[in-house]
Amino acid sequence: MAVKNVVNFCIKQQKVVICFYPVIATRMIHSSGGQMSSSPEKYSALSFDEYQSLKRSLRTKQRLSGIPFAFTGLTISSMATAYLVPDMFDATPENVQLIMGLDPIVFCGICGVSSSFLGYVLGTNFYKLIWTLMNKTEAIRLQEKDKDFLKRLEKHRFSQDSKFEDDYYGESIKTLSDYRQWVRTQQRKREAAAKFKTMASTKLT
């Protein structure tokens, strides 16, 4: 109440409040300045070597984390099969009962492989989800670099040839030198296709 009276008095006397309350004025300036300077946080872009290193590290950890999930899936599948069909191996070969038209051993093998694969996929994706939640900054930087890298591949790729052995998706690119070699290969393909097209049109004419 006393502060309000002093402020009103200063306004009436056409004086500056800052001279009476420098601390209050300073806090007001800092608070307003903080609001004005607040802007969306920007993340520095990854270099190519950092991008490839982070990508390889994440992929390796995903694969390793998928292994225990695969074993878990195999164990659950085996236990479920043994519980549902406990006497599948007790019968003589002549009296073996087929399961869904399949031999019990074949059926168990298919279930085990399918469960292991499903567990592996779940494990790799679960690790990536946890890593993304715990490393949001790195995840954003990796995502931005992924988009930039794919755009560059799309820009230089010779789209008329998509053979797997020609590294269409740039899977063999590990270093900047590999990327440059990949670009040169795509350029040679484009030049060879242009020459072939020119020769074909010349023969037709």
PDB file of C-alpha atoms in Angstrom:
ATOM      1  CA  MET A   1       0.000   0.000   0.000  1.00  0.00           C
ATOM      2  CA  ALA A   2       2.858   2.347   0.839  1.00  0.00           C
ATOM      3  CA  VAL A   3       4.567   1.575  -2.476  1.00  0.00           C
ATOM      4  CA  LYS A   4       1.362   2.363  -4.366  1.00  0.00           C
ATOM      5  CA  ASN A   5       1.038   5.747  -2.632  1.00  0.00           C
ATOM      6  CA  VAL A   6       4.644   6.653  -3.431  1.00  0.00           C
ATOM      7  CA  VAL A   7       4.196   5.689  -7.090  1.00  0.00           C
ATOM      8  CA  ASN A   8       1.047   7.782  -7.379  1.00  0.00           C
ATOM      9  CA  PHE A   9       2.840  10.705  -5.745  1.00  0.00           C
ATOM     10  CA  CYS A  10       5.750  10.437  -8.180  1.00  0.00           C
ATOM     11  CA  ILE A  11       3.407  10.327 -11.162  1.00  0.00           C
ATOM     12  CA  LYS A  12       1.633  13.445  -9.957  1.00  0.00           C
ATOM     13  CA  GLN A  13       4.956  15.233  -9.469  1.00  0.00           C
ATOM     14  CA  GLN A  14       6.074  14.084 -12.961  1.00  0.00           C
ATOM     15  CA  LYS A  15       9.078  12.313 -11.566  1.00  0.00           C
ATOM     16  CA  VAL A  16      10.589   8.998 -12.542  1.00  0.00           C
ATOM     17  CA  VAL A  17       9.857   6.033 -10.373  1.00  0.00           C
ATOM     18  CA  ILE A  18      13.215   4.479 -11.171  1.00  0.00           C
ATOM     19  CA  CYS A  19      15.014   7.029  -8.988  1.00  0.00           C
ATOM     20  CA  PHE A  20      12.985   5.885  -5.968  1.00  0.00           C
ATOM     21  CA  TYR A  21      12.861   2.172  -6.697  1.00  0.00           C
ATOM     22  CA  PRO A  22      15.908   1.140  -8.789  1.00  0.00           C
ATOM     23  CA  VAL A  23      15.666  -2.467  -7.633  1.00  0.00           C
ATOM     24  CA  ILE A  24      12.029  -2.800  -8.704  1.00  0.00           C
ATOM     25  CA  ALA A  25      12.776  -1.135 -12.030  1.00  0.00           C
ATOM     26  CA  THR A  26      15.765  -3.397 -12.618  1.00  0.00           C
ATOM     27  CA  ARG A  27      13.671  -6.494 -11.940  1.00  0.00           C
ATOM     28  CA  MET A  28      10.970  -5.262 -14.301  1.00  0.00           C
ATOM     29  CA  ILE A  29      13.525  -4.629 -17.047  1.00  0.00           C
ATOM     30  CA  HIS A  30      15.144  -8.037 -16.578  1.00  0.00           C
ATOM     31  CA  SER A  31      11.803  -9.837 -16.536  1.00  0.00           C
ATOM     32  CA  SER A  32      10.567  -8.088 -19.660  1.00  0.00           C
ATOM     33  CA  GLY A  33      13.905  -8.567 -21.364  1.00  0.00           C
ATOM     34  CA  GLY A  34      13.817 -12.259 -20.590  1.00  0.00           C
ATOM     35  CA  GLN A  35      10.384 -12.565 -22.172  1.00  0.00           C
ATOM     36  CA  MET A  36      11.448 -10.651 -25.262  1.00  0.00           C
ATOM     37  CA  SER A  37      14.640 -12.635 -25.711  1.00  0.00           C
ATOM     38  CA  SER A  38      12.921 -15.994 -25.312  1.00  0.00           C
ATOM     39  CA  SER A  39      12.962 -17.798 -28.634  1.00  0.00           C
ATOM     40  CA  PRO A  40      12.771 -21.409 -29.811  1.00  0.00           C
ATOM     41  CA  GLU A  41      15.937 -23.304 -28.972  1.00  0.00           C
ATOM     42  CA  LYS A  42      18.134 -23.966 -31.964  1.00  0.00           C
ATOM     43  CA  TYR A  43      20.288 -27.054 -32.294  1.00  0.00           C
ATOM     44  CA  SER A  44      23.627 -27.135 -34.053  1.00  0.00           C
ATOM     45  CA  ALA A  45      23.695 -29.387 -37.082  1.00  0.00           C
ATOM     46  CA  LEU A  46      25.681 -32.607 -36.972  1.00  0.00           C
ATOM     47  CA  SER A  47      28.727 -32.901 -39.171  1.00  0.00           C
ATOM     48  CA  PHE A  48      28.796 -35.794 -41.609  1.00  0.00           C
ATOM     49  CA  ASP A  49      31.271 -37.780 -39.500  1.00  0.00           C
ATOM     50  CA  GLU A  50      29.260 -37.150 -36.328  1.00  0.00           C
ATOM     51  CA  TYR A  51      26.083 -38.155 -38.135  1.00  0.00           C
ATOM     52  CA  GLN A  52      27.517 -41.436 -39.390  1.00  0.00           C
ATOM     53  CA  SER A  53      29.111 -42.227 -36.027  1.00  0.00           C
ATOM     54  CA  LEU A  54      25.892 -41.564 -34.105  1.00  0.00           C
ATOM     55  CA  LYS A  55      23.858 -43.529 -36.622  1.00  0.00           C
ATOM     56  CA  ARG A  56      26.163 -46.566 -36.457  1.00  0.00           C
ATOM     57  CA  SER A  57      26.262 -46.456 -32.665  1.00  0.00           C
ATOM     58  CA  LEU A  58      22.485 -46.280 -32.401  1.00  0.00           C
ATOM     59  CA  ARG A  59      21.993 -49.096 -34.917  1.00  0.00           C
ATOM     60  CA  THR A  60      24.474 -51.347 -33.095  1.00  0.00           C
ATOM     61  CA  LYS A  61      22.824 -50.743 -29.719  1.00  0.00           C
ATOM     62  CA  GLN A  62      19.403 -51.397 -31.226  1.00  0.00           C
ATOM     63  CA  ARG A  63      20.552 -54.742 -32.595  1.00  0.00           C
ATOM     64  CA  LEU A  64      22.132 -55.743 -29.292  1.00  0.00           C
ATOM     65  CA  SER A  65      19.016 -54.774 -27.347  1.00  0.00           C
ATOM     66  CA  GLY A  66      16.888 -56.862 -29.709  1.00  0.00           C
ATOM     67  CA  ILE A  67      18.728 -60.088 -28.804  1.00  0.00           C
ATOM     68  CA  PRO A  68      17.313 -60.537 -25.268  1.00  0.00           C
ATOM     69  CA  PHE A  69      13.844 -59.733 -26.571  1.00  0.00           C
ATOM     70  CA  ALA A  70      14.288 -62.417 -29.236  1.00  0.00           C
ATOM     71  CA  PHE A  71      15.242 -65.000 -26.589  1.00  0.00           C
ATOM     72  CA  THR A  72      12.271 -63.890 -24.511  1.00  0.00           C
ATOM     73  CA  GLY A  73       9.948 -64.408 -27.470  1.00  0.00           C
ATOM     74  CA  LEU A  74      11.415 -67.857 -28.121  1.00  0.00           C
ATOM     75  CA  THR A  75      11.000 -68.836 -24.465  1.00  0.00           C
ATOM     76  CA  ILE A  76       7.401 -67.648 -24.319  1.00  0.00           C
ATOM     77  CA  SER A  77       6.600 -69.505 -27.543  1.00  0.00           C
ATOM     78  CA  SER A  78       8.123 -72.745 -26.236  1.00  0.00           C
ATOM     79  CA  MET A  79       6.319 -72.491 -22.905  1.00  0.00           C
ATOM     80  CA  ALA A  80       2.996 -71.716 -24.581  1.00  0.00           C
ATOM     81  CA  THR A  81       3.335 -74.654 -26.970  1.00  0.00           C
ATOM     82  CA  ALA A  82       4.273 -77.034 -24.154  1.00  0.00           C
ATOM     83  CA  TYR A  83       1.312 -75.842 -22.093  1.00  0.00           C
ATOM     84  CA  LEU A  84      -1.287 -76.005 -24.876  1.00  0.00           C
ATOM     85  CA  VAL A  85      -0.112 -79.315 -26.350  1.00  0.00           C
ATOM     86  CA  PRO A  86       1.701 -81.148 -23.520  1.00  0.00           C
ATOM     87  CA  ASP A  87       1.660 -84.600 -25.120  1.00  0.00           C
ATOM     88  CA  MET A  88       2.719 -83.715 -28.633  1.00  0.00           C
ATOM     89  CA  PHE A  89       5.978 -85.685 -28.350  1.00  0.00           C
ATOM     90  CA  ASP A  90       4.643 -88.579 -26.294  1.00  0.00           C
ATOM     91  CA  ALA A  91       2.872 -90.343 -29.134  1.00  0.00           C
ATOM     92  CA  THR A  92       4.576 -92.879 -31.369  1.00  0.00           C
ATOM     93  CA  PRO A  93       5.486 -91.783 -34.898  1.00  0.00           C
ATOM     94  CA  GLU A  94       2.431 -93.598 -36.230  1.00  0.00           C
ATOM     95  CA  ASN A  95       0.077 -91.788 -33.856  1.00  0.00           C
ATOM     96  CA  VAL A  96       1.506 -88.283 -34.095  1.00  0.00           C
ATOM     97  CA  GLN A  97      -1.292 -85.741 -34.317  1.00  0.00           C
ATOM     98  CA  LEU A  98      -0.736 -82.943 -36.755  1.00  0.00           C
ATOM     99  CA  ILE A  99      -1.102 -79.355 -35.584  1.00  0.00           C
ATOM    100  CA  MET A 100      -2.827 -77.199 -38.190  1.00  0.00           C
ATOM    101  CA  GLY A 101      -1.787 -79.784 -40.757  1.00  0.00           C
ATOM    102  CA  LEU A 102       1.881 -79.583 -39.752  1.00  0.00           C
ATOM    103  CA  ASP A 103       4.224 -81.942 -37.951  1.00  0.00           C
ATOM    104  CA  PRO A 104       4.635 -80.867 -34.280  1.00  0.00           C
ATOM    105  CA  ILE A 105       8.369 -80.247 -34.716  1.00  0.00           C
ATOM    106  CA  VAL A 106       7.759 -78.084 -37.791  1.00  0.00           C
ATOM    107  CA  PHE A 107       4.983 -76.214 -36.008  1.00  0.00           C
ATOM    108  CA  CYS A 108       7.179 -75.529 -32.970  1.00  0.00           C
ATOM    109  CA  GLY A 109      10.003 -74.370 -35.214  1.00  0.00           C
ATOM    110  CA  ILE A 110       7.776 -71.936 -37.093  1.00  0.00           C
ATOM    111  CA  CYS A 111       6.337 -70.551 -33.851  1.00  0.00           C
ATOM    112  CA  GLY A 112       9.793 -70.192 -32.323  1.00  0.00           C
ATOM    113  CA  VAL A 113      11.280 -68.381 -35.305  1.00  0.00           C
ATOM    114  CA  SER A 114       8.262 -66.080 -35.635  1.00  0.00           C
ATOM    115  CA  SER A 115       8.277 -65.235 -31.928  1.00  0.00           C
ATOM    116  CA  SER A 116      12.017 -64.585 -31.956  1.00  0.00           C
ATOM    117  CA  PHE A 117      11.724 -62.277 -34.947  1.00  0.00           C
ATOM    118  CA  LEU A 118       8.813 -60.410 -33.389  1.00  0.00           C
ATOM    119  CA  GLY A 119      10.700 -60.040 -30.113  1.00  0.00           C
ATOM    120  CA  TYR A 120      13.783 -58.778 -31.947  1.00  0.00           C
ATOM    121  CA  VAL A 121      11.789 -56.129 -33.806  1.00  0.00           C
ATOM    122  CA  LEU A 122      10.056 -55.037 -30.614  1.00  0.00           C
ATOM    123  CA  GLY A 123      13.384 -54.860 -28.788  1.00  0.00           C
ATOM    124  CA  THR A 124      15.077 -52.675 -31.380  1.00  0.00           C
ATOM    125  CA  ASN A 125      12.136 -50.289 -31.585  1.00  0.00           C
ATOM    126  CA  PHE A 126      11.751 -50.181 -27.805  1.00  0.00           C
ATOM    127  CA  TYR A 127      15.397 -49.205 -27.389  1.00  0.00           C
ATOM    128  CA  LYS A 128      15.093 -46.475 -30.005  1.00  0.00           C
ATOM    129  CA  LEU A 129      11.999 -45.100 -28.263  1.00  0.00           C
ATOM    130  CA  ILE A 130      13.768 -44.997 -24.892  1.00  0.00           C
ATOM    131  CA  TRP A 131      16.869 -43.445 -26.460  1.00  0.00           C
ATOM    132  CA  THR A 132      14.773 -40.769 -28.174  1.00  0.00           C
ATOM    133  CA  LEU A 133      13.012 -39.862 -24.918  1.00  0.00           C
ATOM    134  CA  MET A 134      16.277 -39.672 -22.979  1.00  0.00           C
ATOM    135  CA  ASN A 135      18.267 -37.865 -25.704  1.00  0.00           C
ATOM    136  CA  LYS A 136      15.788 -35.449 -27.235  1.00  0.00           C
ATOM    137  CA  THR A 137      18.424 -33.006 -28.476  1.00  0.00           C
ATOM    138  CA  GLU A 138      20.469 -35.698 -30.200  1.00  0.00           C
ATOM    139  CA  ALA A 139      17.310 -37.272 -31.605  1.00  0.00           C
ATOM    140  CA  ILE A 140      16.235 -33.969 -33.170  1.00  0.00           C
ATOM    141  CA  ARG A 141      19.690 -33.373 -34.632  1.00  0.00           C
ATOM    142  CA  LEU A 142      19.778 -36.924 -36.011  1.00  0.00           C
ATOM    143  CA  GLN A 143      16.325 -36.565 -37.554  1.00  0.00           C
ATOM    144  CA  GLU A 144      17.240 -33.281 -39.230  1.00  0.00           C
ATOM    145  CA  LYS A 145      20.448 -34.763 -40.615  1.00  0.00           C
ATOM    146  CA  ASP A 146      18.546 -37.827 -41.852  1.00  0.00           C
ATOM    147  CA  LYS A 147      16.194 -35.583 -43.828  1.00  0.00           C
ATOM    148  CA  ASP A 148      19.090 -33.607 -45.275  1.00  0.00           C
ATOM    149  CA  PHE A 149      21.010 -36.767 -46.199  1.00  0.00           C
ATOM    150  CA  LEU A 150      18.002 -38.356 -47.918  1.00  0.00           C
ATOM    151  CA  LYS A 151      17.363 -35.155 -49.868  1.00  0.00           C
ATOM    152  CA  ARG A 152      20.946 -35.184 -51.104  1.00  0.00           C
ATOM    153  CA  LEU A 153      20.672 -38.822 -52.160  1.00  0.00           C
ATOM    154  CA  GLU A 154      17.434 -38.093 -53.987  1.00  0.00           C
ATOM    155  CA  LYS A 155      19.049 -35.134 -55.723  1.00  0.00           C
ATOM    156  CA  HIS A 156      22.057 -37.068 -57.054  1.00  0.00           C
ATOM    157  CA  ARG A 157      20.488 -40.506 -57.524  1.00  0.00           C
ATOM    158  CA  PHE A 158      20.062 -41.837 -61.043  1.00  0.00           C
ATOM    159  CA  SER A 159      16.407 -42.805 -60.686  1.00  0.00           C
ATOM    160  CA  GLN A 160      16.175 -45.018 -63.774  1.00  0.00           C
ATOM    161  CA  ASP A 161      18.298 -47.724 -62.168  1.00  0.00           C
ATOM    162  CA  SER A 162      17.289 -49.167 -58.804  1.00  0.00           C
ATOM    163  CA  LYS A 163      19.280 -52.388 -58.644  1.00  0.00           C
ATOM    164  CA  PHE A 164      20.224 -53.491 -55.138  1.00  0.00           C
ATOM    165  CA  GLU A 165      23.832 -54.227 -56.071  1.00  0.00           C
ATOM    166  CA  ASP A 166      24.268 -50.652 -57.295  1.00  0.00           C
ATOM    167  CA  ASP A 167      23.697 -49.276 -53.780  1.00  0.00           C
ATOM    168  CA  TYR A 168      20.569 -47.386 -54.771  1.00  0.00           C
ATOM    169  CA  TYR A 169      19.855 -46.263 -51.195  1.00  0.00           C
ATOM    170  CA  GLY A 170      23.448 -45.447 -50.247  1.00  0.00           C
ATOM    171  CA  GLU A 171      23.729 -48.130 -47.577  1.00  0.00           C
ATOM    172  CA  SER A 172      27.477 -48.492 -48.156  1.00  0.00           C
ATOM    173  CA  ILE A 173      28.143 -44.817 -47.392  1.00  0.00           C
ATOM    174  CA  LYS A 174      30.153 -44.654 -44.157  1.00  0.00           C
ATOM    175  CA  THR A 175      32.426 -41.661 -44.730  1.00  0.00           C
ATOM    176  CA  LEU A 176      32.419 -38.451 -46.716  1.00  0.00           C
ATOM    177  CA  SER A 177      34.733 -40.104 -49.239  1.00  0.00           C
ATOM    178  CA  ASP A 178      32.177 -42.896 -49.724  1.00  0.00           C
ATOM    179  CA  TYR A 179      29.469 -40.303 -50.322  1.00  0.00           C
ATOM    180  CA  ARG A 180      31.530 -38.525 -52.980  1.00  0.00           C
ATOM    181  CA  GLN A 181      32.289 -41.835 -54.671  1.00  0.00           C
ATOM    182  CA  TRP A 182      28.572 -42.679 -54.631  1.00  0.00           C
ATOM    183  CA  VAL A 183      27.743 -39.330 -56.255  1.00  0.00           C
ATOM    184  CA  ARG A 184      30.376 -39.888 -58.958  1.00  0.00           C
ATOM    185  CA  THR A 185      28.956 -43.349 -59.651  1.00  0.00           C
ATOM    186  CA  GLN A 186      25.468 -41.916 -60.087  1.00  0.00           C
ATOM    187  CA  GLN A 187      26.828 -39.235 -62.408  1.00  0.00           C
ATOM    188  CA  ARG A 188      28.554 -41.854 -64.561  1.00  0.00           C
ATOM    189  CA  LYS A 189      25.296 -43.796 -64.795  1.00  0.00           C
ATOM    190  CA  ARG A 190      23.458 -40.669 -65.843  1.00  0.00           C
ATOM    191  CA  GLU A 191      26.074 -39.826 -68.472  1.00  0.00           C
ATOM    192  CA  ALA A 192      26.085 -43.393 -69.828  1.00  0.00           C
ATOM    193  CA  ALA A 193      22.292 -43.393 -70.066  1.00  0.00           C
ATOM    194  CA  ALA A 194      22.347 -40.042 -71.874  1.00  0.00           C
ATOM    195  CA  LYS A 195      24.923 -41.323 -74.386  1.00  0.00           C
ATOM    196  CA  PHE A 196      22.934 -44.496 -74.989  1.00  0.00           C
ATOM    197  CA  LYS A 197      19.778 -42.478 -75.520  1.00  0.00           C
ATOM    198  CA  THR A 198      21.562 -40.178 -77.958  1.00  0.00           C
ATOM    199  CA  MET A 199      22.979 -43.115 -79.922  1.00  0.00           C
ATOM    200  CA  ALA A 200      19.580 -44.809 -80.041  1.00  0.00           C
ATOM    201  CA  SER A 201      17.862 -41.679 -81.322  1.00  0.00           C
ATOM    202  CA  THR A 202      20.614 -41.191 -83.930  1.00  0.00           C
ATOM    203  CA  LYS A 203      20.146 -44.716 -85.267  1.00  0.00           C
ATOM    204  CA  LEU A 204      16.408 -44.234 -85.511  1.00  0.00           C
ATOM    205  CA  THR A 205      16.823 -41.064 -87.539  1.00  0.00           C
TER     206      THR A 205
END
